[in-house]
Each structure stands twice: as C-alpha cells, then as structure tokens.
mmCIF file of C-alpha atoms in Angstrom:
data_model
loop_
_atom_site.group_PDB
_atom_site.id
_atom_site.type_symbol
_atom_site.label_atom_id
_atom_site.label_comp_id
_atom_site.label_asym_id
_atom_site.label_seq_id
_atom_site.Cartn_x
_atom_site.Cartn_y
_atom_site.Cartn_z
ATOM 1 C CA UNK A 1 31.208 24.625 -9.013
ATOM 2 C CA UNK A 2 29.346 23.937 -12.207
ATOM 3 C CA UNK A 3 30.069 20.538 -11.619
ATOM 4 C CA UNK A 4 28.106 20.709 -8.486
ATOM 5 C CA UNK A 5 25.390 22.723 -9.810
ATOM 6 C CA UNK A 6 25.099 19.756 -12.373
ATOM 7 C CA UNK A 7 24.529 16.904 -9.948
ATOM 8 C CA UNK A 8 22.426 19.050 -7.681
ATOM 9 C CA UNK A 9 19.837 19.433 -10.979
ATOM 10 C CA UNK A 10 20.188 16.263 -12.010
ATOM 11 C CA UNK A 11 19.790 14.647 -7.886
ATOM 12 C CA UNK A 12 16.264 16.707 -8.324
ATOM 13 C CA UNK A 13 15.515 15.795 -11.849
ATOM 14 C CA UNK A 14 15.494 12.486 -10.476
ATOM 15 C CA UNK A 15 13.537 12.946 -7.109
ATOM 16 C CA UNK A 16 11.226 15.041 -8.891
ATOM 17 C CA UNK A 17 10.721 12.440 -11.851
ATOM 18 C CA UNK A 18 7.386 10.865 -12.096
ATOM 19 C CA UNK A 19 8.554 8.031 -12.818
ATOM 20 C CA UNK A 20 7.201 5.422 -9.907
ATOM 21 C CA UNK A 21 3.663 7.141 -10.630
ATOM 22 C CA UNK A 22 4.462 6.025 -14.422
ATOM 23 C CA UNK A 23 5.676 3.194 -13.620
ATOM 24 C CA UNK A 24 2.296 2.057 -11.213
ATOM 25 C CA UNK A 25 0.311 3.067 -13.934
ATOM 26 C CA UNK A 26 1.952 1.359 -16.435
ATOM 27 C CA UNK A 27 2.199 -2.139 -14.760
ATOM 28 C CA UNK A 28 -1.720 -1.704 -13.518
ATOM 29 C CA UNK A 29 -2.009 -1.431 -17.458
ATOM 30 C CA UNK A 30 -0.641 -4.309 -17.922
ATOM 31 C CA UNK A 31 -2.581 -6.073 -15.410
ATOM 32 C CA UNK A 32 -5.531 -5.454 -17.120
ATOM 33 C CA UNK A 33 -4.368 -6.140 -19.979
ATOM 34 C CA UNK A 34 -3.309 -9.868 -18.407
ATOM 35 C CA UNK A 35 -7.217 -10.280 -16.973
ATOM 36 C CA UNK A 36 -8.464 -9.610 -20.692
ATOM 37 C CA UNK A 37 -5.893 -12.069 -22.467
ATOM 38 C CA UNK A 38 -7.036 -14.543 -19.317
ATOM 39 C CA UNK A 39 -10.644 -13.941 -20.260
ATOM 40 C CA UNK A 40 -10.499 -14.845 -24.060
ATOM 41 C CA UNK A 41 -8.747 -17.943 -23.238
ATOM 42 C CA UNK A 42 -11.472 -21.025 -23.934
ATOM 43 C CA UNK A 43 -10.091 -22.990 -20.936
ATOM 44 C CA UNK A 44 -12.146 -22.285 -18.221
ATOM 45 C CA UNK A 45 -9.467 -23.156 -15.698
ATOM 46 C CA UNK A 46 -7.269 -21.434 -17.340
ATOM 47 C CA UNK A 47 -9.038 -18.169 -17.559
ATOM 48 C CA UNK A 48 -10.069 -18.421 -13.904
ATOM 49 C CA UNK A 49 -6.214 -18.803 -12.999
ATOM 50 C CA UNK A 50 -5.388 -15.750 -15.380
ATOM 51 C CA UNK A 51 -8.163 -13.651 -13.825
ATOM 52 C CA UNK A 52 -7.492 -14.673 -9.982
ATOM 53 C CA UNK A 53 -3.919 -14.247 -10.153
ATOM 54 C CA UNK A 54 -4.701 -10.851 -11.990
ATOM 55 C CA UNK A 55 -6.275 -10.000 -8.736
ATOM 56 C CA UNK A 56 -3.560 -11.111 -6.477
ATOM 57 C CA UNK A 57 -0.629 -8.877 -8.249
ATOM 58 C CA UNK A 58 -3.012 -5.918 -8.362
ATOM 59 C CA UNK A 59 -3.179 -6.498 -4.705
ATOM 60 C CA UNK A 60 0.502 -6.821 -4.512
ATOM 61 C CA UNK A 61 1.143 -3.675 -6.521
ATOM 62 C CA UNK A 62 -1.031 -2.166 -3.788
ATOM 63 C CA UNK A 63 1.103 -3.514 -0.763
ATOM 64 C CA UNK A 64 4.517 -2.194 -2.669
ATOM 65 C CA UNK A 65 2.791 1.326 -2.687
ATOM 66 C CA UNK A 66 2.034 1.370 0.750
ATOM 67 C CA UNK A 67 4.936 -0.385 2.035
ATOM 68 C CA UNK A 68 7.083 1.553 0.084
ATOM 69 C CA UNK A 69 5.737 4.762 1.415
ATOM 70 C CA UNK A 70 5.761 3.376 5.283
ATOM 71 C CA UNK A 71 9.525 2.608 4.681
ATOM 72 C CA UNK A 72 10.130 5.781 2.976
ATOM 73 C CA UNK A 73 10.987 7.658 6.310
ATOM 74 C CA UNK A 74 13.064 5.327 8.710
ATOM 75 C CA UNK A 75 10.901 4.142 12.054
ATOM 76 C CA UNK A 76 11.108 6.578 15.043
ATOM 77 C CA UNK A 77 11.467 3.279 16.987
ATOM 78 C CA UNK A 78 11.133 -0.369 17.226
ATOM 79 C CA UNK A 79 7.343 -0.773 18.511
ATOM 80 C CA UNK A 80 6.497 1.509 15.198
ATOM 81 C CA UNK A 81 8.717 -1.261 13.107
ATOM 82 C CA UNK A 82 6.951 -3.535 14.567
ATOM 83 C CA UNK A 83 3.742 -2.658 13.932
ATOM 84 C CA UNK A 84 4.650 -2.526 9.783
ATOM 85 C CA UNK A 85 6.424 -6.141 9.584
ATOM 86 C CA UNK A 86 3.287 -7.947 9.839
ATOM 87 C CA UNK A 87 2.445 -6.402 6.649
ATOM 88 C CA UNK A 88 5.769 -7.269 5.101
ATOM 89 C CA UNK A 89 5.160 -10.664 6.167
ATOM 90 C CA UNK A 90 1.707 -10.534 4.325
ATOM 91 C CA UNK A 91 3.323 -9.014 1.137
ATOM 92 C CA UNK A 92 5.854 -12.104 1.176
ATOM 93 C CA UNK A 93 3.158 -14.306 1.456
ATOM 94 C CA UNK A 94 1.003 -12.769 -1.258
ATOM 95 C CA UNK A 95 4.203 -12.535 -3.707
ATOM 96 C CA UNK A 96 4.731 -16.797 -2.724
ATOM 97 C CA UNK A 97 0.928 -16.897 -3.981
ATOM 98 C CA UNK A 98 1.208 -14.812 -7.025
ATOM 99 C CA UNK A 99 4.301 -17.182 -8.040
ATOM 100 C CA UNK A 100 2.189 -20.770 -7.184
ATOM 101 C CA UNK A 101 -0.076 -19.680 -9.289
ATOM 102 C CA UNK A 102 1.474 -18.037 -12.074
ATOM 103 C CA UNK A 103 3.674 -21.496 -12.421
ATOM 104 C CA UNK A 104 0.110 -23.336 -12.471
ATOM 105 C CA UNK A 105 -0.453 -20.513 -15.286
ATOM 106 C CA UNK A 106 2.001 -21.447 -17.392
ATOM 107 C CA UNK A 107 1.506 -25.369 -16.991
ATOM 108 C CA UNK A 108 -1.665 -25.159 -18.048
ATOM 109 C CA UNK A 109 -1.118 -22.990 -21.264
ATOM 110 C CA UNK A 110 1.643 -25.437 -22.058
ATOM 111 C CA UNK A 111 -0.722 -28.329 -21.381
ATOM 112 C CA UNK A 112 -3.464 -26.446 -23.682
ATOM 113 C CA UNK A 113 -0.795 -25.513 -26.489
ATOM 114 C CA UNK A 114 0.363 -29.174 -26.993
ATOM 115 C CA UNK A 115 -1.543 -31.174 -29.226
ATOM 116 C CA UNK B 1 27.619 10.341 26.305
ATOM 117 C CA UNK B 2 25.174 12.068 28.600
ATOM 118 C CA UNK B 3 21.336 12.362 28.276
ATOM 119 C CA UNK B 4 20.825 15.631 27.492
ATOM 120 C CA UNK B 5 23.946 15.913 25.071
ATOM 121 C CA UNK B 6 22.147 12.004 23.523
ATOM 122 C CA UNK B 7 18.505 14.267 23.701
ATOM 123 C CA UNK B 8 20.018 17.037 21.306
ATOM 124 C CA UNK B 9 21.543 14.267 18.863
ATOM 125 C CA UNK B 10 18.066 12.626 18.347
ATOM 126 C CA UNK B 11 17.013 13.057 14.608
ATOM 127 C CA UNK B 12 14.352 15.954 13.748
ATOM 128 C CA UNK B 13 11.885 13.723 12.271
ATOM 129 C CA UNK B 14 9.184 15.797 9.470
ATOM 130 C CA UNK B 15 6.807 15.403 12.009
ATOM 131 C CA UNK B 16 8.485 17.036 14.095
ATOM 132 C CA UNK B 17 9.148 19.821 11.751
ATOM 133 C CA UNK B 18 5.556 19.613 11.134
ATOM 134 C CA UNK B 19 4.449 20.247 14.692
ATOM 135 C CA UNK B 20 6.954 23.527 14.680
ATOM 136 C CA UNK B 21 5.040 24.978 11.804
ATOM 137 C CA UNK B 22 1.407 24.088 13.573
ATOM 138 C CA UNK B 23 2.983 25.978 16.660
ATOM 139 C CA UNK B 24 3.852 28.516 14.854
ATOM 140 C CA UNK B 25 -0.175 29.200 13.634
ATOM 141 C CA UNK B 26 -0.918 29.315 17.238
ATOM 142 C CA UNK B 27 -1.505 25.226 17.789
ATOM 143 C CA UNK B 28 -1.203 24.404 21.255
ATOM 144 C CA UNK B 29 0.510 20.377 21.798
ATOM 145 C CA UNK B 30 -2.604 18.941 22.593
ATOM 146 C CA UNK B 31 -4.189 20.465 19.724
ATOM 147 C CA UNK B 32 -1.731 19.428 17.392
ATOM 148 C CA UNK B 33 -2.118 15.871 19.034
ATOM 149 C CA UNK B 34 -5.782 16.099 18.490
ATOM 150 C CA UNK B 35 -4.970 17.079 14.756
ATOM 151 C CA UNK B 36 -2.664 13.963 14.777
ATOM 152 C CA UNK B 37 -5.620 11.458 14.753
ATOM 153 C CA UNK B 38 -8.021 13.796 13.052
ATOM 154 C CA UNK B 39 -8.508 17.139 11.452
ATOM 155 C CA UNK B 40 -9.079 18.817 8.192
ATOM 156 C CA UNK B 41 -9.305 22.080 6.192
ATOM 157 C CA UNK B 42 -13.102 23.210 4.957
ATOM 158 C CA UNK B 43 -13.651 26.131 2.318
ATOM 159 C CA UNK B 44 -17.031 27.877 2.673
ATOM 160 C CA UNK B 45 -18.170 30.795 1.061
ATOM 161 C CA UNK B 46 -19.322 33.869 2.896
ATOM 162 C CA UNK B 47 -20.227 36.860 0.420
ATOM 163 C CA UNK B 48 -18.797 35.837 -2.592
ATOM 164 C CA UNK B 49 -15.202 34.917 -0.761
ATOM 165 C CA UNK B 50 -13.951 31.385 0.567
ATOM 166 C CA UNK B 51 -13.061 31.314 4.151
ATOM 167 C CA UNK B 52 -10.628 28.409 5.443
ATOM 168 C CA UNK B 53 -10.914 26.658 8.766
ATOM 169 C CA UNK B 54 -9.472 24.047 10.616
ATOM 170 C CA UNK B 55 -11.484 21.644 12.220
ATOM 171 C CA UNK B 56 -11.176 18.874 14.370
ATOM 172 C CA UNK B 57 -11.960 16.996 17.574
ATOM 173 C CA UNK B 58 -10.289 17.861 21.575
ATOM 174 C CA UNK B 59 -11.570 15.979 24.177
ATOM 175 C CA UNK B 60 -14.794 14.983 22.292
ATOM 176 C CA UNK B 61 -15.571 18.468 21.297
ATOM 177 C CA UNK B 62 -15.450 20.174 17.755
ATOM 178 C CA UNK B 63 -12.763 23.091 17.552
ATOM 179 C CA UNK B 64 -12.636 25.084 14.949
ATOM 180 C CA UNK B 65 -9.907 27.276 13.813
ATOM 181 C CA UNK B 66 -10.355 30.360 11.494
ATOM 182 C CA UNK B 67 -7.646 30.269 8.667
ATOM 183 C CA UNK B 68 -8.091 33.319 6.918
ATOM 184 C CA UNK B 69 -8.788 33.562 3.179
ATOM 185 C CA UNK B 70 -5.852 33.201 1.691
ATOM 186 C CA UNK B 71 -5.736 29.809 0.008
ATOM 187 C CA UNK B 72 -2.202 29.304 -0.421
ATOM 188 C CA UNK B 73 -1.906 29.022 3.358
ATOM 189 C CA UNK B 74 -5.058 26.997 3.537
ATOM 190 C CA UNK B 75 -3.064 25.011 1.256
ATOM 191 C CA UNK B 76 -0.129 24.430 2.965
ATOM 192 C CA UNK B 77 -2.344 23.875 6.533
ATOM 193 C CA UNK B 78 -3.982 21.194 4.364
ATOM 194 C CA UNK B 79 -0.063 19.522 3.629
ATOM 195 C CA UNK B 80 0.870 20.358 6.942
ATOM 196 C CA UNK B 81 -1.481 17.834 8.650
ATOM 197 C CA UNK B 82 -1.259 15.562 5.917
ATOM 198 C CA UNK B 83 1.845 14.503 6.821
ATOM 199 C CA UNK B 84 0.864 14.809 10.349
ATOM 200 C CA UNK B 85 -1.213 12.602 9.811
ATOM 201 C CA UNK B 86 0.834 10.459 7.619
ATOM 202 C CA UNK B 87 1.924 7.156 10.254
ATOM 203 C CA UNK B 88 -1.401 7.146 10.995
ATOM 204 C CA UNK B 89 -2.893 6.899 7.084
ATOM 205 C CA UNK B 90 -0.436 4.329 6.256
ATOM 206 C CA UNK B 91 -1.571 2.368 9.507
ATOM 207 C CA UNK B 92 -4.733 2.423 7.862
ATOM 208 C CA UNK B 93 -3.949 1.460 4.692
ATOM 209 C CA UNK B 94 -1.809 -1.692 5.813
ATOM 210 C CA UNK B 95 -5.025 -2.994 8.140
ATOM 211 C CA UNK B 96 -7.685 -2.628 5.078
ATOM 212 C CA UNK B 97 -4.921 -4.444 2.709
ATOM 213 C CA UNK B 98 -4.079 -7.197 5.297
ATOM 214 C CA UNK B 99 -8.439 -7.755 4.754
ATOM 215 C CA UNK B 100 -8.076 -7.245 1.507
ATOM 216 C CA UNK B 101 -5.654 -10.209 1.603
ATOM 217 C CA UNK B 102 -7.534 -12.585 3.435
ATOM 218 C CA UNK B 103 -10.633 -12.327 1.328
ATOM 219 C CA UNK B 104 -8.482 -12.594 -1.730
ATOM 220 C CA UNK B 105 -6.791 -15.504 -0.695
ATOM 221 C CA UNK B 106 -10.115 -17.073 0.250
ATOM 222 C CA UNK B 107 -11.651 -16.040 -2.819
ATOM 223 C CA UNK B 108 -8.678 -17.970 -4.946
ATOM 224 C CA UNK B 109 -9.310 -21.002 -3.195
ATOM 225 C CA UNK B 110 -13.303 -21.190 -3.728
ATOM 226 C CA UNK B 111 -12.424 -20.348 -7.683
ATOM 227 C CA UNK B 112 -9.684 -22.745 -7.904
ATOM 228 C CA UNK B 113 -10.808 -25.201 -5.806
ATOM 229 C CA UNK B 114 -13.665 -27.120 -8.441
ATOM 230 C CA UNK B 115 -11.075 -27.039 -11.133
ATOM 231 C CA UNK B 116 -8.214 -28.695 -9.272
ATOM 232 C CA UNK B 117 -10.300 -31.319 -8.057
ATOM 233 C CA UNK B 118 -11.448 -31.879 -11.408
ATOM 234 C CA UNK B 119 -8.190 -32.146 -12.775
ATOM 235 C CA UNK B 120 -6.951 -34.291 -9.564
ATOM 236 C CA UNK B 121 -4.676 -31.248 -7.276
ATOM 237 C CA UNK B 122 -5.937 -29.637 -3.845
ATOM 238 C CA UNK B 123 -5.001 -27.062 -1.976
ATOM 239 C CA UNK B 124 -2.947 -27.782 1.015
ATOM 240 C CA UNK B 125 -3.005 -24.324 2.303
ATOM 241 C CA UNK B 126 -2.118 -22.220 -0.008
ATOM 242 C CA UNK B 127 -0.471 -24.770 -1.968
ATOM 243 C CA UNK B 128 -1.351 -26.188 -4.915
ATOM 244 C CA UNK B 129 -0.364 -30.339 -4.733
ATOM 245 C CA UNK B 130 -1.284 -33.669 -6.574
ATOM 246 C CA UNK B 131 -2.125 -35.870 -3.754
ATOM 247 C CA UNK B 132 -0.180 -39.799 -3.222
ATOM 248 C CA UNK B 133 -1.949 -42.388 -5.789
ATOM 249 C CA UNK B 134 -3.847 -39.596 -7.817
ATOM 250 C CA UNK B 135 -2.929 -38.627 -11.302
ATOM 251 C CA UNK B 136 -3.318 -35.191 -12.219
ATOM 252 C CA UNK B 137 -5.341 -34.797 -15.317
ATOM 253 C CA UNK B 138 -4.853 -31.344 -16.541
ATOM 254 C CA UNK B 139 -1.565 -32.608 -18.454
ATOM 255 C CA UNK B 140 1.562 -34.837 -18.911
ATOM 256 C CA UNK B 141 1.581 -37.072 -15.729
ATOM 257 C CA UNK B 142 4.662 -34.783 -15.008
ATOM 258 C CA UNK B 143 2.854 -32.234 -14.842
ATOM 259 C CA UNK B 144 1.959 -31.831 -11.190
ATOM 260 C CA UNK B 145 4.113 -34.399 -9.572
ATOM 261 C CA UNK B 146 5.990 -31.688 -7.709
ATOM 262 C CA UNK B 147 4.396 -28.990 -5.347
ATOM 263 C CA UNK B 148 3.728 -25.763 -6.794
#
C-alpha cells in the first residue's frame, strides 16, 4: 500500500515537473547565446551561418512544441493525422537544414582556426 | 462485434468530456460547436463587481452568455473552451510555422547565397554543393568536395 502511494506521488511529481518548460527555456538560452558567439566572430560568413542557423533551430524548437502538443492526445482519426504529418514532414526537413548548415558551421571555424 | 456494443467501446476523448461539462452550464450542441471555432470569457465591471460572460458567434450572430461573478467558475469556463478549442489552436499554430518555414528557408538562401559563391559552393535546393571543375575556396580543397 505504501508502496503504491509512493509511485502514485512520484508518477505526479513527474507529470507535474516543469521540467519541458525548463528545459525550452533553457535551450532558447542557449540559442541566443549561439547568435551572440556567431556575431563576435570576424568572419563574415561565418557569423552569417552562426546567426541563420540560430534562426532555423529556434524555429525548430518551435515545431517540437507544437508538434509535441498535437501528438500529446492520440488522433480521433486518420483525416485529423493527416492533416498534422505535413508538418512533421516540414520539421524533418527543417532538422536536415539545421544539420547542412551546422556541418558548414563547423568547416568553416576549422578552416578559420588553422593557420 | 456489433455496432452499438463497437459505439460504447469508442474512447471518451477530453473533448468529449469537455462538451459534458459545457452541457452541463446549459450549452446547447450547436452552441458548444459554435464555441468550438470561437468563443471567449470577458470580465467587466458593473458597480464595483466583475461580471463574467461568454461570448461568441451562432449563425453569424453574437450570443452572449451571463456567467455569474464568481471567478473561479469563470475560470474554469475559460479552461473549458480552451481545450475545446485546442485541435483547432494547434491547427493554427502548424499553418503560421509551415510560413514561418518557408520564409526562413528563403531567407537562408539570400544570406548564404553571396558568400558561397564567393567561396565557390551553391545551393542546389537546400543543399549546400561545390559544383564539377570549381574549387571551393573557403578551405582545404577537401573541404567541400562532398555534399553537405
């Protein structure tokens, strides 16, 4: 019985937990914190691909919210799946994005680093 | 198994539960249809108290619904349609980030685009690629030989 009691308060310590609002918060921190560190950089291109792909994982932080909260109740049917993967599609893509440019990112600090 | 025993196994959805509750105020199902694609709670003072009502659109036409003044159930009226109106938020939401997307992703390009040429890449869609017989400049000649 206590036993019970225990995973029932710690089942809502966890659902209660404000943890994915800490957790948005935090990463949009560190976001900004990436478009400053892009904007000190002397590198012109450089900068521009720190600050632009800034811009595209604050965007994809946005479509995790939302998505996250669409999937957070299971479809009443298909045509109202439907009407969600396009977005899922365009979260894919934006992630592919985010990942093209943060390799052209790091290329180009490793091309700026060397002597 | 039969239609009306498959009818009773069908999953009580929060909306559902929602639309009980709105009943249960006095909601009629078109109303709480209406309230389904629009509809919210206003506060206004009258002699030093706040009144609640519910207001939104039937058939073209304002209704408006008097809550009382208790704000706890204003409150819950407010949550109540809020997750009413929940599919229909996130619809929203989904449409203005799919624009968002599309300007962003143009916007990267027109930013990017003088610097890559400069250092000898294009875009080829939304990938970033050294074209045949061109060196790219921004590094080792390695650099850029494969698509990123």
């Amino acid at each position: 019985m206590e036993e019970e009691q225990q995973v029932t308060e710690a089942t809502q310590a966890v659902e209660n937990s404000p943890e994915s609002s800490d957790s948005a918060v935090a990463r949009e921190q560190r976001i900004a914190d990436y478009v400053t560190q892009s904007l000190e950089v002397g590198d012109p291109f450089e900068a521009n691909v720190g600050v632009v792909n800034a811009d595209l994982m604050l965007l994809a932080l946005r479509y995790r919210q939302v998505l996250g909260d669409a999937l957070e109740q299971p479809p009443e049917n298909l045509a109202e799946l439907a009407e969600i993967m396009p977005s899922v599609d365009s979260y894919v893509r934006l992630v592919k994005q985010v990942d093209r440019i943060s390799q052209l990112a790091m290329k180009l600090k490793a091309a700026n680093a060397s002597p | 198994m039969p239609r009306q025993e498959a009818k009773e196994y069908r999953q009580v959805t929060e909306v559902d539960e929602v639309a009980a509750d709105l009943e249960a105020l006095g909601l009629g199902s078109e109303e709480i249809a209406a309230l389904r694609q629009q509809g919210f709670v206003t506060g206004e003072v009258r002699v030093g108290r706040v009144i609640y009502k519910l207001r939104f659109r039937l058939q073209g036409r304002q209704r408006v619904r008097y809550l009382g003044t208790d704000a706890d159930k204003a409150d819950c009226v407010e949550r109540l349609i809020q997750t009413l109106q929940r599919g229909r938020r996130i619809k929203k939401q989904l449409r203005d980030l799919n624009h968002d997307l599309t300007e962003k992703l143009g916007e990267t390009k027109r930013r990017l685009e003088p610097f890559l040429d400069r250092a000898g890449l294009k875009f080829h869609g939304m990938a970033i690629r050294n074209p045949r017989g061109r060196n790219a400049t921004i590094a080792q000649p390695t650099i850029m030989q494969k698509e990123i």
